[in-house]
Amino acid sequence: MNVIIEIIISIMVLIGGLLSILAAIGVIRLPDVYTRTHAAGISNTFGVSILLFATVGYFFHSGEGFNARVILAVFFIYLTTPVASHLINRAAYDTGVPLAIRIRDQLRSVKKQDIKQRKSLIIRQEQIERARQEKEELEDRLDYELREEQIEAYERDENIERERDEQMIEEEADDSENQIIEQDDDSSNEDEK
């Protein structure tokens, strides 16, 4: 029984190693980014997971117990590698990395429409932003003009008040001069009498 389990573990190690080698060859030989990430994602995921299952089987068979961390690692690999491959392919497609010559792009028309919609949306957003900036500039200009008018009105009021004060001072000066003259006249008239 021990020999059969060891043979199964050995076969799993060989299969895992072969799948990992197949992934490496696929990354080197395939024509574009999309097929390379597919080869690396699928083959390497299965290769590494089979190697990890063989590791769990070996340690369980040797009597060291069941290692849950290795199973969690397999679960983590199954979650992250396909998602990473998909996101790499999507980013490559969105940035315009060319497809291999033999591959037909079925999303090109959809992508063109999507690009047109995005461009029109961006143009609308830019127009709205320009209108908002122009509105702010007009409001600032109006505020500036209103402040200038208020300053001019304040200066006019100050000038008018200053002129009134000067007139009052002149009138008082004239009145006091007239009083002094009258007093002088009165005193000279009294002196003459």
PDB file of C-alpha atoms in Angstrom:
ATOM      1  CA  MET A   1       0.000   0.000   0.000  1.00  0.00           C
ATOM      2  CA  ASN A   2       2.858   2.370   0.815  1.00  0.00           C
ATOM      3  CA  VAL A   3       4.395   1.753  -2.590  1.00  0.00           C
ATOM      4  CA  ILE A   4       1.153   2.633  -4.394  1.00  0.00           C
ATOM      5  CA  ILE A   5       0.815   5.919  -2.462  1.00  0.00           C
ATOM      6  CA  GLU A   6       4.453   6.765  -3.184  1.00  0.00           C
ATOM      7  CA  ILE A   7       3.908   6.022  -6.900  1.00  0.00           C
ATOM      8  CA  ILE A   8       0.806   8.250  -6.940  1.00  0.00           C
ATOM      9  CA  ILE A   9       2.724  11.051  -5.210  1.00  0.00           C
ATOM     10  CA  SER A  10       5.613  10.616  -7.681  1.00  0.00           C
ATOM     11  CA  ILE A  11       3.224  10.747 -10.646  1.00  0.00           C
ATOM     12  CA  MET A  12       1.622  13.905  -9.214  1.00  0.00           C
ATOM     13  CA  VAL A  13       5.065  15.505  -8.830  1.00  0.00           C
ATOM     14  CA  LEU A  14       5.954  14.573 -12.427  1.00  0.00           C
ATOM     15  CA  ILE A  15       2.635  15.875 -13.789  1.00  0.00           C
ATOM     16  CA  GLY A  16       3.005  19.117 -11.804  1.00  0.00           C
ATOM     17  CA  GLY A  17       6.559  19.582 -13.042  1.00  0.00           C
ATOM     18  CA  LEU A  18       5.546  18.835 -16.655  1.00  0.00           C
ATOM     19  CA  LEU A  19       2.680  21.324 -16.475  1.00  0.00           C
ATOM     20  CA  SER A  20       5.030  23.983 -15.080  1.00  0.00           C
ATOM     21  CA  ILE A  21       7.529  23.271 -17.887  1.00  0.00           C
ATOM     22  CA  LEU A  22       4.660  23.427 -20.397  1.00  0.00           C
ATOM     23  CA  ALA A  23       3.699  26.837 -18.967  1.00  0.00           C
ATOM     24  CA  ALA A  24       7.282  28.067 -19.343  1.00  0.00           C
ATOM     25  CA  ILE A  25       7.445  26.843 -22.965  1.00  0.00           C
ATOM     26  CA  GLY A  26       4.083  28.495 -23.656  1.00  0.00           C
ATOM     27  CA  VAL A  27       5.319  31.801 -22.296  1.00  0.00           C
ATOM     28  CA  ILE A  28       8.357  31.620 -24.554  1.00  0.00           C
ATOM     29  CA  ARG A  29       6.763  30.281 -27.747  1.00  0.00           C
ATOM     30  CA  LEU A  30       3.260  31.758 -27.986  1.00  0.00           C
ATOM     31  CA  PRO A  31       2.828  34.799 -30.278  1.00  0.00           C
ATOM     32  CA  ASP A  32       1.262  37.529 -28.114  1.00  0.00           C
ATOM     33  CA  VAL A  33       0.614  38.694 -24.574  1.00  0.00           C
ATOM     34  CA  TYR A  34      -2.877  37.264 -24.427  1.00  0.00           C
ATOM     35  CA  THR A  35      -1.977  33.672 -25.222  1.00  0.00           C
ATOM     36  CA  ARG A  36       1.164  33.861 -23.078  1.00  0.00           C
ATOM     37  CA  THR A  37      -0.772  34.920 -19.992  1.00  0.00           C
ATOM     38  CA  HIS A  38      -3.307  32.180 -20.709  1.00  0.00           C
ATOM     39  CA  ALA A  39      -0.540  29.566 -20.847  1.00  0.00           C
ATOM     40  CA  ALA A  40       1.120  30.895 -17.710  1.00  0.00           C
ATOM     41  CA  GLY A  41      -2.149  31.195 -15.805  1.00  0.00           C
ATOM     42  CA  ILE A  42      -3.771  27.861 -16.606  1.00  0.00           C
ATOM     43  CA  SER A  43      -0.797  25.508 -16.851  1.00  0.00           C
ATOM     44  CA  ASN A  44       1.064  26.999 -13.948  1.00  0.00           C
ATOM     45  CA  THR A  45      -2.037  27.017 -11.741  1.00  0.00           C
ATOM     46  CA  PHE A  46      -2.654  23.328 -12.330  1.00  0.00           C
ATOM     47  CA  GLY A  47       1.050  22.469 -12.142  1.00  0.00           C
ATOM     48  CA  VAL A  48       1.661  24.214  -8.828  1.00  0.00           C
ATOM     49  CA  SER A  49      -1.598  22.964  -7.304  1.00  0.00           C
ATOM     50  CA  ILE A  50      -0.802  19.330  -8.225  1.00  0.00           C
ATOM     51  CA  LEU A  51       2.677  19.751  -6.708  1.00  0.00           C
ATOM     52  CA  LEU A  52       1.151  21.151  -3.529  1.00  0.00           C
ATOM     53  CA  PHE A  53      -1.396  18.307  -3.343  1.00  0.00           C
ATOM     54  CA  ALA A  54       1.501  15.866  -3.738  1.00  0.00           C
ATOM     55  CA  THR A  55       3.246  17.637  -0.850  1.00  0.00           C
ATOM     56  CA  VAL A  56       0.152  17.306   1.349  1.00  0.00           C
ATOM     57  CA  GLY A  57      -0.129  13.607   0.434  1.00  0.00           C
ATOM     58  CA  TYR A  58       3.553  12.969   1.143  1.00  0.00           C
ATOM     59  CA  PHE A  59       3.528  14.570   4.599  1.00  0.00           C
ATOM     60  CA  PHE A  60       0.208  12.941   5.488  1.00  0.00           C
ATOM     61  CA  HIS A  61       1.514   9.537   4.353  1.00  0.00           C
ATOM     62  CA  SER A  62       4.814   9.940   6.201  1.00  0.00           C
ATOM     63  CA  GLY A  63       2.926  10.451   9.454  1.00  0.00           C
ATOM     64  CA  GLU A  64       3.690  14.126  10.024  1.00  0.00           C
ATOM     65  CA  GLY A  65       0.004  15.009   9.821  1.00  0.00           C
ATOM     66  CA  PHE A  66      -2.291  17.037   7.657  1.00  0.00           C
ATOM     67  CA  ASN A  67      -1.026  20.516   6.764  1.00  0.00           C
ATOM     68  CA  ALA A  68      -3.925  22.914   6.204  1.00  0.00           C
ATOM     69  CA  ARG A  69      -1.607  25.736   5.163  1.00  0.00           C
ATOM     70  CA  VAL A  70      -0.718  23.986   1.939  1.00  0.00           C
ATOM     71  CA  ILE A  71      -4.421  23.536   1.105  1.00  0.00           C
ATOM     72  CA  LEU A  72      -4.929  27.257   1.800  1.00  0.00           C
ATOM     73  CA  ALA A  73      -2.020  27.988  -0.548  1.00  0.00           C
ATOM     74  CA  VAL A  74      -3.723  25.926  -3.286  1.00  0.00           C
ATOM     75  CA  PHE A  75      -6.969  27.785  -2.664  1.00  0.00           C
ATOM     76  CA  PHE A  76      -5.107  31.116  -2.817  1.00  0.00           C
ATOM     77  CA  ILE A  77      -3.441  30.148  -6.105  1.00  0.00           C
ATOM     78  CA  TYR A  78      -6.793  29.153  -7.608  1.00  0.00           C
ATOM     79  CA  LEU A  79      -8.227  32.531  -6.613  1.00  0.00           C
ATOM     80  CA  THR A  80      -5.410  34.849  -7.615  1.00  0.00           C
ATOM     81  CA  THR A  81      -3.765  33.426 -10.739  1.00  0.00           C
ATOM     82  CA  PRO A  82      -6.821  33.436 -13.056  1.00  0.00           C
ATOM     83  CA  VAL A  83      -7.856  36.879 -11.855  1.00  0.00           C
ATOM     84  CA  ALA A  84      -4.337  38.233 -12.388  1.00  0.00           C
ATOM     85  CA  SER A  85      -4.184  36.700 -15.883  1.00  0.00           C
ATOM     86  CA  HIS A  86      -7.541  38.217 -16.765  1.00  0.00           C
ATOM     87  CA  LEU A  87      -6.556  41.663 -15.508  1.00  0.00           C
ATOM     88  CA  ILE A  88      -3.239  41.559 -17.358  1.00  0.00           C
ATOM     89  CA  ASN A  89      -5.041  40.647 -20.589  1.00  0.00           C
ATOM     90  CA  ARG A  90      -7.652  43.335 -20.063  1.00  0.00           C
ATOM     91  CA  ALA A  91      -5.044  45.997 -19.349  1.00  0.00           C
ATOM     92  CA  ALA A  92      -3.086  44.929 -22.437  1.00  0.00           C
ATOM     93  CA  TYR A  93      -6.218  45.099 -24.613  1.00  0.00           C
ATOM     94  CA  ASP A  94      -7.299  48.471 -23.217  1.00  0.00           C
ATOM     95  CA  THR A  95      -3.865  49.983 -23.821  1.00  0.00           C
ATOM     96  CA  GLY A  96      -3.828  48.733 -27.400  1.00  0.00           C
ATOM     97  CA  VAL A  97      -1.306  45.885 -27.320  1.00  0.00           C
ATOM     98  CA  PRO A  98      -1.722  44.219 -30.742  1.00  0.00           C
ATOM     99  CA  LEU A  99      -3.159  40.738 -31.135  1.00  0.00           C
ATOM    100  CA  ALA A 100      -1.339  38.015 -33.030  1.00  0.00           C
ATOM    101  CA  ILE A 101      -1.934  38.090 -36.800  1.00  0.00           C
ATOM    102  CA  ARG A 102      -3.861  34.828 -36.859  1.00  0.00           C
ATOM    103  CA  ILE A 103      -6.337  35.962 -34.202  1.00  0.00           C
ATOM    104  CA  ARG A 104      -9.516  37.856 -35.145  1.00  0.00           C
ATOM    105  CA  ASP A 105     -10.526  40.693 -32.793  1.00  0.00           C
ATOM    106  CA  GLN A 106     -14.239  40.292 -32.148  1.00  0.00           C
ATOM    107  CA  LEU A 107     -14.365  43.170 -29.667  1.00  0.00           C
ATOM    108  CA  ARG A 108     -12.960  45.806 -32.023  1.00  0.00           C
ATOM    109  CA  SER A 109     -16.352  47.219 -33.057  1.00  0.00           C
ATOM    110  CA  VAL A 110     -17.559  47.243 -29.454  1.00  0.00           C
ATOM    111  CA  LYS A 111     -14.322  48.852 -28.372  1.00  0.00           C
ATOM    112  CA  LYS A 112     -14.601  51.531 -31.071  1.00  0.00           C
ATOM    113  CA  GLN A 113     -18.114  52.394 -29.909  1.00  0.00           C
ATOM    114  CA  ASP A 114     -16.949  52.421 -26.321  1.00  0.00           C
ATOM    115  CA  ILE A 115     -14.060  54.712 -27.231  1.00  0.00           C
ATOM    116  CA  LYS A 116     -16.437  57.064 -29.078  1.00  0.00           C
ATOM    117  CA  GLN A 117     -18.746  57.174 -26.063  1.00  0.00           C
ATOM    118  CA  ARG A 118     -15.837  57.826 -23.722  1.00  0.00           C
ATOM    119  CA  LYS A 119     -14.512  60.580 -25.992  1.00  0.00           C
ATOM    120  CA  SER A 120     -17.912  62.257 -26.195  1.00  0.00           C
ATOM    121  CA  LEU A 121     -18.257  61.972 -22.424  1.00  0.00           C
ATOM    122  CA  ILE A 122     -14.806  63.469 -21.931  1.00  0.00           C
ATOM    123  CA  ILE A 123     -15.626  66.286 -24.373  1.00  0.00           C
ATOM    124  CA  ARG A 124     -18.863  67.009 -22.501  1.00  0.00           C
ATOM    125  CA  GLN A 125     -17.025  67.023 -19.179  1.00  0.00           C
ATOM    126  CA  GLU A 126     -14.417  69.405 -20.599  1.00  0.00           C
ATOM    127  CA  GLN A 127     -17.160  71.698 -21.913  1.00  0.00           C
ATOM    128  CA  ILE A 128     -18.882  71.685 -18.540  1.00  0.00           C
ATOM    129  CA  GLU A 129     -15.572  72.427 -16.827  1.00  0.00           C
ATOM    130  CA  ARG A 130     -14.846  75.289 -19.251  1.00  0.00           C
ATOM    131  CA  ALA A 131     -18.332  76.728 -18.679  1.00  0.00           C
ATOM    132  CA  ARG A 132     -17.841  76.471 -14.921  1.00  0.00           C
ATOM    133  CA  GLN A 133     -14.468  78.238 -15.163  1.00  0.00           C
ATOM    134  CA  GLU A 134     -15.941  80.981 -17.353  1.00  0.00           C
ATOM    135  CA  LYS A 135     -18.793  81.410 -14.875  1.00  0.00           C
ATOM    136  CA  GLU A 136     -16.314  81.711 -12.004  1.00  0.00           C
ATOM    137  CA  GLU A 137     -14.258  84.236 -13.986  1.00  0.00           C
ATOM    138  CA  LEU A 138     -17.381  86.283 -14.727  1.00  0.00           C
ATOM    139  CA  GLU A 139     -18.424  86.155 -11.085  1.00  0.00           C
ATOM    140  CA  ASP A 140     -14.940  87.215 -10.035  1.00  0.00           C
ATOM    141  CA  ARG A 141     -14.985  90.037 -12.585  1.00  0.00           C
ATOM    142  CA  LEU A 142     -18.430  91.144 -11.388  1.00  0.00           C
ATOM    143  CA  ASP A 143     -17.286  91.004  -7.775  1.00  0.00           C
ATOM    144  CA  TYR A 144     -14.227  93.064  -8.702  1.00  0.00           C
ATOM    145  CA  GLU A 145     -16.350  95.619 -10.549  1.00  0.00           C
ATOM    146  CA  LEU A 146     -18.813  95.798  -7.648  1.00  0.00           C
ATOM    147  CA  ARG A 147     -15.934  96.306  -5.220  1.00  0.00           C
ATOM    148  CA  GLU A 148     -14.514  99.029  -7.464  1.00  0.00           C
ATOM    149  CA  GLU A 149     -17.912 100.743  -7.599  1.00  0.00           C
ATOM    150  CA  GLN A 150     -18.236 100.496  -3.820  1.00  0.00           C
ATOM    151  CA  ILE A 151     -14.742 101.936  -3.375  1.00  0.00           C
ATOM    152  CA  GLU A 152     -15.519 104.763  -5.814  1.00  0.00           C
ATOM    153  CA  ALA A 153     -18.828 105.488  -4.041  1.00  0.00           C
ATOM    154  CA  TYR A 154     -17.034 105.485  -0.675  1.00  0.00           C
ATOM    155  CA  GLU A 155     -14.364 107.841  -2.020  1.00  0.00           C
ATOM    156  CA  ARG A 156     -17.052 110.137  -3.473  1.00  0.00           C
ATOM    157  CA  ASP A 157     -18.885 110.177  -0.139  1.00  0.00           C
ATOM    158  CA  GLU A 158     -15.612 110.964   1.649  1.00  0.00           C
ATOM    159  CA  ASN A 159     -14.837 113.764  -0.832  1.00  0.00           C
ATOM    160  CA  ILE A 160     -18.319 115.246  -0.418  1.00  0.00           C
ATOM    161  CA  GLU A 161     -18.026 115.058   3.364  1.00  0.00           C
ATOM    162  CA  ARG A 162     -14.526 116.574   3.233  1.00  0.00           C
ATOM    163  CA  GLU A 163     -15.849 119.420   1.039  1.00  0.00           C
ATOM    164  CA  ARG A 164     -18.699 120.028   3.489  1.00  0.00           C
ATOM    165  CA  ASP A 165     -16.266 120.046   6.385  1.00  0.00           C
ATOM    166  CA  GLU A 166     -14.024 122.483   4.513  1.00  0.00           C
ATOM    167  CA  GLN A 167     -17.028 124.702   3.727  1.00  0.00           C
ATOM    168  CA  MET A 168     -18.125 124.597   7.339  1.00  0.00           C
ATOM    169  CA  ILE A 169     -14.603 125.450   8.459  1.00  0.00           C
ATOM    170  CA  GLU A 170     -14.469 128.322   5.944  1.00  0.00           C
ATOM    171  CA  GLU A 171     -17.895 129.541   7.033  1.00  0.00           C
ATOM    172  CA  GLU A 172     -16.890 129.326  10.676  1.00  0.00           C
ATOM    173  CA  ALA A 173     -13.641 131.102   9.848  1.00  0.00           C
ATOM    174  CA  ASP A 174     -15.578 133.756   7.948  1.00  0.00           C
ATOM    175  CA  ASP A 175     -18.101 134.027  10.780  1.00  0.00           C
ATOM    176  CA  SER A 176     -15.374 134.356  13.360  1.00  0.00           C
ATOM    177  CA  GLU A 177     -13.613 136.938  11.179  1.00  0.00           C
ATOM    178  CA  ASN A 178     -16.857 138.822  10.826  1.00  0.00           C
ATOM    179  CA  GLN A 179     -17.402 138.619  14.590  1.00  0.00           C
ATOM    180  CA  ILE A 180     -13.911 139.858  15.224  1.00  0.00           C
ATOM    181  CA  ILE A 181     -14.432 142.675  12.744  1.00  0.00           C
ATOM    182  CA  GLU A 182     -17.765 143.502  14.319  1.00  0.00           C
ATOM    183  CA  GLN A 183     -16.241 143.392  17.752  1.00  0.00           C
ATOM    184  CA  ASP A 184     -13.438 145.616  16.572  1.00  0.00           C
ATOM    185  CA  ASP A 185     -15.970 147.951  15.002  1.00  0.00           C
ATOM    186  CA  ASP A 186     -18.058 147.920  18.142  1.00  0.00           C
ATOM    187  CA  SER A 187     -15.064 148.559  20.331  1.00  0.00           C
ATOM    188  CA  SER A 188     -13.812 151.309  18.051  1.00  0.00           C
ATOM    189  CA  ASN A 189     -17.291 152.835  18.006  1.00  0.00           C
ATOM    190  CA  GLU A 190     -17.380 152.720  21.789  1.00  0.00           C
ATOM    191  CA  ASP A 191     -13.946 154.225  21.942  1.00  0.00           C
ATOM    192  CA  GLU A 192     -15.067 157.004  19.689  1.00  0.00           C
ATOM    193  CA  LYS A 193     -18.051 157.673  21.860  1.00  0.00           C
TER     194      LYS A 193
END
